[in-house]
PDB file of C-alpha atoms in Angstrom:
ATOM      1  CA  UNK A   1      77.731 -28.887  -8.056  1.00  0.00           C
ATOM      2  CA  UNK A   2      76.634 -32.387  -8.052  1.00  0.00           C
ATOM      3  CA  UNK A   3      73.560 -32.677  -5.643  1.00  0.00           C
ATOM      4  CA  UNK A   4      72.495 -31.085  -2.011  1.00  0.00           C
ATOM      5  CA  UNK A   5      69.761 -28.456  -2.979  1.00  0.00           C
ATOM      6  CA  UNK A   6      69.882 -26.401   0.963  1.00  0.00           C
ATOM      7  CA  UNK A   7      73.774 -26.689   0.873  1.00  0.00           C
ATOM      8  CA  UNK A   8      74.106 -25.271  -2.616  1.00  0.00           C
ATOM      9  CA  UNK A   9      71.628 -22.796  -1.834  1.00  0.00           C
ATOM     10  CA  UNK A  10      73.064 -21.249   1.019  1.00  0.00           C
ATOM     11  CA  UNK A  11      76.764 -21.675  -0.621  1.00  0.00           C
ATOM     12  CA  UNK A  12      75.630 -19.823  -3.358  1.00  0.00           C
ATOM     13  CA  UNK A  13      73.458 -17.152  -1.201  1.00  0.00           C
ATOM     14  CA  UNK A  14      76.340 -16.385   1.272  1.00  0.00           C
ATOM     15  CA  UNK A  15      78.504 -15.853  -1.798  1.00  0.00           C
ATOM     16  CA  UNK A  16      76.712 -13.466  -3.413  1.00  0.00           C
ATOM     17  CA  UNK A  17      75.154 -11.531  -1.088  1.00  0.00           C
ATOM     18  CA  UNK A  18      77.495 -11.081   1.732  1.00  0.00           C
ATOM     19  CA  UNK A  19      79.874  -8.370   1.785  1.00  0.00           C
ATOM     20  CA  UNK A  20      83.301  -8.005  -0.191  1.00  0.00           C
ATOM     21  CA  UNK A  21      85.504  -5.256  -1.789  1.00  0.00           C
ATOM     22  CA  UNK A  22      87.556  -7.461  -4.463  1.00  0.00           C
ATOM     23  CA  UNK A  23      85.233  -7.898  -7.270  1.00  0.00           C
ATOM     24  CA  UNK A  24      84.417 -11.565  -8.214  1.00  0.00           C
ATOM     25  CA  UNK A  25      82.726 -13.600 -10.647  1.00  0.00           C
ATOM     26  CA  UNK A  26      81.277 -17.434  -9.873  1.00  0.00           C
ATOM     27  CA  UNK A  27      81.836 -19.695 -12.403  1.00  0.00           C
ATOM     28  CA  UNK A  28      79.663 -23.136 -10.950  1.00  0.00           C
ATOM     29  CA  UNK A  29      79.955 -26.073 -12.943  1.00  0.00           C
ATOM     30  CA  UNK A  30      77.293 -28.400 -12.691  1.00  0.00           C
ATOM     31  CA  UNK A  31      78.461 -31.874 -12.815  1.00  0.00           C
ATOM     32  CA  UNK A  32      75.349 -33.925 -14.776  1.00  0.00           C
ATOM     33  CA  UNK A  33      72.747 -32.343 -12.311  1.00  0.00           C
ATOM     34  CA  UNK A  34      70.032 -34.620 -12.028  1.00  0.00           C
ATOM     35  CA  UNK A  35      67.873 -33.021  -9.052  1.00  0.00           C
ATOM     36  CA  UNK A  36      64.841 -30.524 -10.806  1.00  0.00           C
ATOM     37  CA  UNK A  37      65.084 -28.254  -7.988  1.00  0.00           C
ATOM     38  CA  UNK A  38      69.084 -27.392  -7.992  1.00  0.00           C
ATOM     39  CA  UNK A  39      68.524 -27.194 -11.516  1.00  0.00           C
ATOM     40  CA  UNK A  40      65.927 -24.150 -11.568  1.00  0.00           C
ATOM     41  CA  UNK A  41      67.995 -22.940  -8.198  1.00  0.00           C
ATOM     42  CA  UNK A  42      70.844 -22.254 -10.691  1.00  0.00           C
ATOM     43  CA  UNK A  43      69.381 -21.716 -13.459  1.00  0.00           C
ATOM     44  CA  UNK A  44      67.548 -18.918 -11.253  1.00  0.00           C
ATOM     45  CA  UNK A  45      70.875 -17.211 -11.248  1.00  0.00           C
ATOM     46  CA  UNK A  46      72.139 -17.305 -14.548  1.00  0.00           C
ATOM     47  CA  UNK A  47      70.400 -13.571 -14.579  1.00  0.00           C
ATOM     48  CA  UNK A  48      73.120 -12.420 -12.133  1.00  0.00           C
ATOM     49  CA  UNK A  49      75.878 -10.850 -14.036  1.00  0.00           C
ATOM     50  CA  UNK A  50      78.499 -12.413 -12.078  1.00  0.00           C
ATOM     51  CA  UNK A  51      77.257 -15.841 -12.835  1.00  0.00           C
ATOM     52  CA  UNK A  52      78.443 -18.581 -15.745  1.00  0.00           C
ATOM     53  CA  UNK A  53      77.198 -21.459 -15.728  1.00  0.00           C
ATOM     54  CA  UNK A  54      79.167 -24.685 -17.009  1.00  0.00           C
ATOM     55  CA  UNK A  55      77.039 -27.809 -17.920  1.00  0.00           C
ATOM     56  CA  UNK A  56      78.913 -31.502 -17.632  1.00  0.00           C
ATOM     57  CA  UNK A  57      77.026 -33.666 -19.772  1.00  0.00           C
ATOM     58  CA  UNK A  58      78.001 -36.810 -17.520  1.00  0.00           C
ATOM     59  CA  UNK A  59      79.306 -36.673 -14.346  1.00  0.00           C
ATOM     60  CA  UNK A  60      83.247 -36.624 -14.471  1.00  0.00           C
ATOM     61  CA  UNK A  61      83.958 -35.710 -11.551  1.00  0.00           C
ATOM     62  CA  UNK A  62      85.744 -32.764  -9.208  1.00  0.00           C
ATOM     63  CA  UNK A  63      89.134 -32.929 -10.496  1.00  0.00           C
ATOM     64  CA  UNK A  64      87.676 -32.729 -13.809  1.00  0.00           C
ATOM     65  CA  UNK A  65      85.100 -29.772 -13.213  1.00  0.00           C
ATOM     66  CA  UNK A  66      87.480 -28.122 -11.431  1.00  0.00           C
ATOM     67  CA  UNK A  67      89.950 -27.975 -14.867  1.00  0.00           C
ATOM     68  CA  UNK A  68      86.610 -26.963 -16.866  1.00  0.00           C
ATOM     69  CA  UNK A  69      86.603 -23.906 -14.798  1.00  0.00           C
ATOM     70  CA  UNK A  70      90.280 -22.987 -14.369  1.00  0.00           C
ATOM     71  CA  UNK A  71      90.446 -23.162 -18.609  1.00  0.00           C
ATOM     72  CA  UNK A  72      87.499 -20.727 -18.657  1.00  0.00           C
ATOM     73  CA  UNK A  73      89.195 -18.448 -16.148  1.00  0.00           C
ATOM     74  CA  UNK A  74      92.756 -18.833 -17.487  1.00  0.00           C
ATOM     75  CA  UNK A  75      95.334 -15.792 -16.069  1.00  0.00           C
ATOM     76  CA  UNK A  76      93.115 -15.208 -12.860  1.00  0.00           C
ATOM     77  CA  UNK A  77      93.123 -15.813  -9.322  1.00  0.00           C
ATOM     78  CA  UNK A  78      90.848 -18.485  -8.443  1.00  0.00           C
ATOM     79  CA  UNK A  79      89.279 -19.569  -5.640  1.00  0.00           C
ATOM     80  CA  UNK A  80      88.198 -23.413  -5.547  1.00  0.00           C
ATOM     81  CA  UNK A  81      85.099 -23.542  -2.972  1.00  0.00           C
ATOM     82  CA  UNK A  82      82.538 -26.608  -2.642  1.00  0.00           C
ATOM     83  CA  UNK A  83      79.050 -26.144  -3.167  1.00  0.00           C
ATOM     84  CA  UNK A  84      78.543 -27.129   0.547  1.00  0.00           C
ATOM     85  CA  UNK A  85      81.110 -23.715   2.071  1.00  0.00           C
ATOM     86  CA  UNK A  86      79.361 -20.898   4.127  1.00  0.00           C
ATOM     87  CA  UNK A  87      81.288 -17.887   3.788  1.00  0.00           C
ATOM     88  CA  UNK A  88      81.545 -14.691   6.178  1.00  0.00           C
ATOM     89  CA  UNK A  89      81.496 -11.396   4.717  1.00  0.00           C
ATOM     90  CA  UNK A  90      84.921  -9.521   3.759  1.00  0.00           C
ATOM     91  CA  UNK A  91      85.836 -13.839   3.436  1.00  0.00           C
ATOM     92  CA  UNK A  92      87.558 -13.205  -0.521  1.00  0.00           C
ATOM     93  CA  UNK A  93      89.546  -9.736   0.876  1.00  0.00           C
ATOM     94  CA  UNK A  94      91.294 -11.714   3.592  1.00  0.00           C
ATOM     95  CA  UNK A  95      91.914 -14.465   1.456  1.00  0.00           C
ATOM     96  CA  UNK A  96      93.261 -12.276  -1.406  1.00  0.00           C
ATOM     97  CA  UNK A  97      95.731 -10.016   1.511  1.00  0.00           C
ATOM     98  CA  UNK A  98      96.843 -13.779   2.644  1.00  0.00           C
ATOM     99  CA  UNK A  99      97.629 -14.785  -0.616  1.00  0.00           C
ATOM    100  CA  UNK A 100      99.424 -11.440  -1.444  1.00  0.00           C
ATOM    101  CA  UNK A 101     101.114 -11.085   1.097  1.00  0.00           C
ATOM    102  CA  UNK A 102     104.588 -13.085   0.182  1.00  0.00           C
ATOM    103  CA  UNK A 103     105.830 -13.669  -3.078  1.00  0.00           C
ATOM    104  CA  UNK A 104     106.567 -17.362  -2.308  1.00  0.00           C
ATOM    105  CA  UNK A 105     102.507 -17.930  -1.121  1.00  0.00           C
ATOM    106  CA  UNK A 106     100.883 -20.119  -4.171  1.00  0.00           C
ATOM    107  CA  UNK A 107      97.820 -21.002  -2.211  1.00  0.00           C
ATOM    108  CA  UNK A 108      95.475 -19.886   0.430  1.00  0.00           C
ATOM    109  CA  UNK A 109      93.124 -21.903   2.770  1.00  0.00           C
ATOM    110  CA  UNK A 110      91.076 -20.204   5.609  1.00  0.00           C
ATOM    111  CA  UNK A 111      90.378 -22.139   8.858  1.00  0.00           C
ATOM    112  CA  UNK A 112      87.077 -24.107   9.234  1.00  0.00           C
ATOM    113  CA  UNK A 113      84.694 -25.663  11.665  1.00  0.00           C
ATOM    114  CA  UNK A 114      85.224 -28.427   9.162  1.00  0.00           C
ATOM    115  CA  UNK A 115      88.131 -28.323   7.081  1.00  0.00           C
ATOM    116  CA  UNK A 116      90.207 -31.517   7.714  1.00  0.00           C
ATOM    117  CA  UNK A 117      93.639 -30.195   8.916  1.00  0.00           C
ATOM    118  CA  UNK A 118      92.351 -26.568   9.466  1.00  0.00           C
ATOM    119  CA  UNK A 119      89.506 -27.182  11.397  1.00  0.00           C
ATOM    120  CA  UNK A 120      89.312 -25.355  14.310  1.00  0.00           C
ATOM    121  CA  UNK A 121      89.125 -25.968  17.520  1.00  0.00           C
ATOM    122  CA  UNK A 122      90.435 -29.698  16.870  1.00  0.00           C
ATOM    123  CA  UNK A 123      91.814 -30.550  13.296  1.00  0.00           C
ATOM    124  CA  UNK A 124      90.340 -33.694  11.267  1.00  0.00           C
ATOM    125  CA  UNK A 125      87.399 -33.530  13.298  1.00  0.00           C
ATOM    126  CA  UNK A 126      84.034 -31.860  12.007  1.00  0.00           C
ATOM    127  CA  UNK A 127      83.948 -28.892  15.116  1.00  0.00           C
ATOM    128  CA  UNK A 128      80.219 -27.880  16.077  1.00  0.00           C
ATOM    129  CA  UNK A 129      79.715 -23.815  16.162  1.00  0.00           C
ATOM    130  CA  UNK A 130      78.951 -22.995  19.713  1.00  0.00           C
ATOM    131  CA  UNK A 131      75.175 -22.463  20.700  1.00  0.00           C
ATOM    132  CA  UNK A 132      74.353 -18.831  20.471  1.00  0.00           C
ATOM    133  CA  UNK A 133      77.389 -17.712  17.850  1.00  0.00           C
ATOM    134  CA  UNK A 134      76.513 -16.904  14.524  1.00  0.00           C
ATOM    135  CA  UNK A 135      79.070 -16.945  11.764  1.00  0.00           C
ATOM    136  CA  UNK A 136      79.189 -13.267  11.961  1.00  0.00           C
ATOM    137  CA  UNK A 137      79.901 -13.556  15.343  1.00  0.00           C
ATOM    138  CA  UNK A 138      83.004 -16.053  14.666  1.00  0.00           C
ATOM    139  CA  UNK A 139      84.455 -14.160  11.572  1.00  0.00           C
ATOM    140  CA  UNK A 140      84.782 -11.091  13.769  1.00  0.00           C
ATOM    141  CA  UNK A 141      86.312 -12.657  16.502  1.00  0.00           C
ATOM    142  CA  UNK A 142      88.582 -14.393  14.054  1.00  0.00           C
ATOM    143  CA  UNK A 143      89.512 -11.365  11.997  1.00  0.00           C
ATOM    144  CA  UNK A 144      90.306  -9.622  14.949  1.00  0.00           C
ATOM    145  CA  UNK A 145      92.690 -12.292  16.908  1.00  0.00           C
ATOM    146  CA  UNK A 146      94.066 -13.413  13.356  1.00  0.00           C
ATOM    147  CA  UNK A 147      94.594 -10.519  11.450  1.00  0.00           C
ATOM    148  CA  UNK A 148      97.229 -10.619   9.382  1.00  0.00           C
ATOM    149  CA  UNK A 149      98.968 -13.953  11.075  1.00  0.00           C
ATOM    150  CA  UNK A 150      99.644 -16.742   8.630  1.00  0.00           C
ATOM    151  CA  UNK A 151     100.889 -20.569   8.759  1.00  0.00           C
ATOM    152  CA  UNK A 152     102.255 -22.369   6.469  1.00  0.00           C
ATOM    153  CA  UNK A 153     100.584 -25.859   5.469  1.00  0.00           C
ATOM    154  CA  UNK A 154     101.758 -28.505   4.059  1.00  0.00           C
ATOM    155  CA  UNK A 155      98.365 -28.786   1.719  1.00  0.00           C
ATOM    156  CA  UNK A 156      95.655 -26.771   0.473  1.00  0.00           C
ATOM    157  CA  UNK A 157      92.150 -27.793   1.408  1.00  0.00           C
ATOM    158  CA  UNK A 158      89.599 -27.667  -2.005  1.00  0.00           C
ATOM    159  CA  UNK A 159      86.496 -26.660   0.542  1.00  0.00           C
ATOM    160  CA  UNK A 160      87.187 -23.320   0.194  1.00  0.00           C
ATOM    161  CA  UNK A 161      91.367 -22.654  -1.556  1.00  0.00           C
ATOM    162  CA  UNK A 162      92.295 -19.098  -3.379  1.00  0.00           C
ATOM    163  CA  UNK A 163      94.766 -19.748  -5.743  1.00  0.00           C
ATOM    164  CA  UNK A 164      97.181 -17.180  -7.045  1.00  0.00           C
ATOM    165  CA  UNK A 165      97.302 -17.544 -10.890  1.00  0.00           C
ATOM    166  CA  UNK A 166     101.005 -17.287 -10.940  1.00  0.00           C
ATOM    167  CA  UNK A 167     101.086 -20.292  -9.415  1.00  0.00           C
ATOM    168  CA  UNK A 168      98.146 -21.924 -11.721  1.00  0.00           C
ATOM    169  CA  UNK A 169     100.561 -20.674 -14.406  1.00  0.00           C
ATOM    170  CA  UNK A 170     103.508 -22.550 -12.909  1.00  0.00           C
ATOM    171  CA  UNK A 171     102.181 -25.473 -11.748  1.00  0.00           C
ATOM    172  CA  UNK A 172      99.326 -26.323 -14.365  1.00  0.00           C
ATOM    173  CA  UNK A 173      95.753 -28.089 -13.896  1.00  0.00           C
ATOM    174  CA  UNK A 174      95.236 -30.227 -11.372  1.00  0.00           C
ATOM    175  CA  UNK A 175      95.993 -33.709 -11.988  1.00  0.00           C
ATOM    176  CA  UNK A 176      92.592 -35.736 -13.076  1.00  0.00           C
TER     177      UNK A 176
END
């Protein structure tokens, strides 16, 4: 988290409060937060059990904050999501099942309305949601056409990227 009070706010909101069955934790590092209001925003949530907070000093960076919060989750999955991401509810299962479901899967990345190469309907393009869906309304209707079909990509997308921690294990940090 850098800056972008609303956008953090409803990252963080849809996180924890929409529904999931794999247990999670958050770990948001704040990367030299300068804006008072995100500040108490997250520091509002450091009461939520499922919430550490990591505090950059100076700004260094998302490749940097990123490694911060891999070290402090070390032997886990992961799942890399900016602090701008809506997510749908059962959003971490599928991920998870996707990511599980092949031995040779290292990464997972969902499809987006703005994702860069999985956007959806047209990739690299920032896709508007139609007037009168919700995002409930699209993760059903994706969950149902897509269950359990996969594609393989050349590249994961950091918006929103579950990471299997064999491969964190294999591969290392990411490259700052």
């Amino acid at each position: 988290v850098y800056k972008g009070l609303k956008e953090t706010q409803e990252c963080l909101n849809s996180v924890l409060q929409v529904e999931t069955e794999v247990p999670f934790k958050v770990t948001l590092v704040l990367d030299n937060l300068s804006d008072a209001k995100l500040a108490r925003f997250i520091n509002g949530l450091e009461a939520d059990s499922r919430v550490s907070i990591i505090r950059n000093a100076e700004n260094v960076g998302f490749t940097a904050s990123v490694n911060r919060a891999l070290d402090r989750n070390e032997g886990e999955d992961v799942v890399l999501l900016n602090a701008d991401t809506v997510v749908p509810d059962l959003w971490l299962d599928r991920l998870k099942r996707a990511a599980f479901s092949a031995a040779d899967i290292g990464t997972v990345t969902p499809i987006s309305n703005n994702g860069e190469i999985v956007s959806f309907p047209m990739a690299r393009e920032r896709n508007q949601i139609p007037q009168g869906l919700l995002l409930a309304d699209i993760n059903r209707i994706a969950a149902e056409v897509n269950e359990a079909k996969y594609v393989d990509l050349p590249t994961g997308i950091g918006f929103c990227m579950f990471i299997r921690a064999e491969a964190l294990h294999a591969v290392g940090r990411l490259d700052s």
